Every structure is written in structure tokens, then in C-alpha cells.
Short mmCIF file of C-alpha atoms in Angstrom, two decimals:
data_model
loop_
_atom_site.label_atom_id
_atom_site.label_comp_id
_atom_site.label_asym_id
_atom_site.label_seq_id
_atom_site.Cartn_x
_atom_site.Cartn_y
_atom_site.Cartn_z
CA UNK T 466 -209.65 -56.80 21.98
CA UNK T 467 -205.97 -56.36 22.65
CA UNK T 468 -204.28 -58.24 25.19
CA UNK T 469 -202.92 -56.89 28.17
CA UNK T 470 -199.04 -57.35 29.23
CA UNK T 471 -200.47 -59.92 32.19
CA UNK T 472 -202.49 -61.75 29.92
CA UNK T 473 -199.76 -62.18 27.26
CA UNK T 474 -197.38 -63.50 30.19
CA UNK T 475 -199.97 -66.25 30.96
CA UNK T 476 -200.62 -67.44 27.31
CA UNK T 477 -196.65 -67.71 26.78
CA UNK T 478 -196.41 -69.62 30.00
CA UNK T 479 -198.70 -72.22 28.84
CA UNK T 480 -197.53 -71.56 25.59
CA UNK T 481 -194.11 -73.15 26.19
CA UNK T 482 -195.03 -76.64 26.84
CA UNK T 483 -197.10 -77.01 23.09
CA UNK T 484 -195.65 -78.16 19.48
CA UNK T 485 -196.17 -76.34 16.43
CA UNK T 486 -199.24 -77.73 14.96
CA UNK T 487 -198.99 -75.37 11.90
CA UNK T 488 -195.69 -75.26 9.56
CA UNK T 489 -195.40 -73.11 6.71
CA UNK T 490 -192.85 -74.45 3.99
CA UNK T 491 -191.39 -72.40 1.17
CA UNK T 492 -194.72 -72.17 -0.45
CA UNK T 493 -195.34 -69.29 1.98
CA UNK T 494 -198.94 -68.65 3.70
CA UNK T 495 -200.99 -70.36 0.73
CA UNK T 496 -204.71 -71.17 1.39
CA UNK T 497 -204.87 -74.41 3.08
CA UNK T 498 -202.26 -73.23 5.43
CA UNK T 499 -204.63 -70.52 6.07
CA UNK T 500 -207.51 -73.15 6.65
CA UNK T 501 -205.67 -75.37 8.94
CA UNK T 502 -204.43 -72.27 11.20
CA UNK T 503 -208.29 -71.64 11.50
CA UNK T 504 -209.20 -74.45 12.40
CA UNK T 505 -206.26 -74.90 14.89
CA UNK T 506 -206.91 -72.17 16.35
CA UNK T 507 -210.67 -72.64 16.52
CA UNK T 508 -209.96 -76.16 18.53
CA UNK T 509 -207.26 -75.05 20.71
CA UNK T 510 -207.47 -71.12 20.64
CA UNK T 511 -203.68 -71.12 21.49
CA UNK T 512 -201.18 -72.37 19.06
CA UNK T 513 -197.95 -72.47 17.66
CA UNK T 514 -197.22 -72.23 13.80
CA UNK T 515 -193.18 -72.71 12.76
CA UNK T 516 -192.06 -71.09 9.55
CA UNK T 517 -189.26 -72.93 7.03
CA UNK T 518 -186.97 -70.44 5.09
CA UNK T 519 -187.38 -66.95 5.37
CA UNK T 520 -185.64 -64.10 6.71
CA UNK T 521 -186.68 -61.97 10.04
CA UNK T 522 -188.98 -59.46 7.80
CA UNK T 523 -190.19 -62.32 5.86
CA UNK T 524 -191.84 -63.74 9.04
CA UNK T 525 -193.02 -60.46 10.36
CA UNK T 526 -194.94 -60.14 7.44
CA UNK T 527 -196.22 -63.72 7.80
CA UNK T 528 -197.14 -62.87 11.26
CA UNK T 529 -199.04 -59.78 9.95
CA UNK T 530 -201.00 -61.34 7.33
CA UNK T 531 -201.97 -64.34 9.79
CA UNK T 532 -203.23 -61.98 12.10
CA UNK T 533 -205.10 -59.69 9.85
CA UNK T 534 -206.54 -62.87 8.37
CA UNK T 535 -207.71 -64.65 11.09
CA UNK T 536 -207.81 -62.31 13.75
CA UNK T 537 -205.52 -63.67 15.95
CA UNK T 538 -203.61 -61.98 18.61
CA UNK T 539 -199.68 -62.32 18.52
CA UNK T 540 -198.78 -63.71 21.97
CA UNK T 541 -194.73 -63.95 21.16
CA UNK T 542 -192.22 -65.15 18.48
CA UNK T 543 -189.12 -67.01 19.20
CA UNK T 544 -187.03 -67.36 16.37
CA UNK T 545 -189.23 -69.21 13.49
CA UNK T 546 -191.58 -70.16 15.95
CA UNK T 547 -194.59 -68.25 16.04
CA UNK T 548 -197.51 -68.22 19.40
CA UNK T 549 -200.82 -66.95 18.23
CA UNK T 550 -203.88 -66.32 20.06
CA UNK T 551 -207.44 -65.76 19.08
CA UNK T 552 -211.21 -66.72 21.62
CA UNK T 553 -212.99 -69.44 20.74
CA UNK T 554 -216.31 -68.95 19.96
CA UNK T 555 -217.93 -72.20 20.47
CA UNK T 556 -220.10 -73.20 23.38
CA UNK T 557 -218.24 -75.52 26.43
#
């Protein structure tokens, strides 16, 4: 599923009023970063995950391996501030 350009809009709108709940130091994307963005996202299905350090293709590539990883959708990214996306699948 990819999202649309209306849907994306939406997600950074409520987007803008969360904290990152995921922060990725100089240790890069290790494991248990990896663990706790699945479960963040799992719980709140929209997040936002800052990263420490790093240059503009060092968090690109960040961005690409958490999406591949997890697949998550990347809603927008605002300096080291990255908005990620991905359904829930558990029952309301």
C-alpha cells in the first residue's frame, strides 16, 4: 500500500502536534532501536523517531532501512526528525 498525496497531508497534520518517541544516538539503527520502533509503531501506528549525528544521506539511509525493516510508510522528514507510518493490525 502506498499512500496517496491526501492521505500523507492528513498524517503530517496530526503528525505535528506528537514528540519523538524513538531517538537514534550515534550507535546508529542497532536492534533494540529496531524493537522499540516496532512496537511504537504497533501502539500508535503514527510516530516520530529523531536521529543524533549524522549527515542528510546518513538519515536517508536510516529512513530506508527503517522502512524496509518494518514496513513503514515515510509520511515526511523535517530536519532530524523523522514521521513514519505503518496500519495497525490489532483488533479495536
Amino acid at each position: 500500500m502506498t499512500l496517496t498525496g491526501k492521505q500523507k497531508r492528513e498524517l503530517r497534520a496530526q503528525a505535528h502536534k506528537l514528540k519523538p518517541v524513538v531517538s537514534i544516538g550515534n550507535n546508529g539503527l542497532t536492534d533494540p532501536v529496531l524493537v522499540e520502533i516496532d512496537k511504537a509503531l504497533y501502539d500508535h501506528e503514527l510516530i516520530k523517531v529523531k536521529i543524533y549525528g549524522g549527515d542528510k544521506e546518513y538519515r536517508e539511509q536510516i529512513l530506508q532501512e527503517i522502512c524496509e525493516k518494518q514496513d513503514a510508510h515515510h509520511v515526511q522528514s523535517i530536519g532530524h526528525i523523522l514521521v513514519l507510518y505503518r496500519e495497525s493490525d490489532k483488533e479495536l
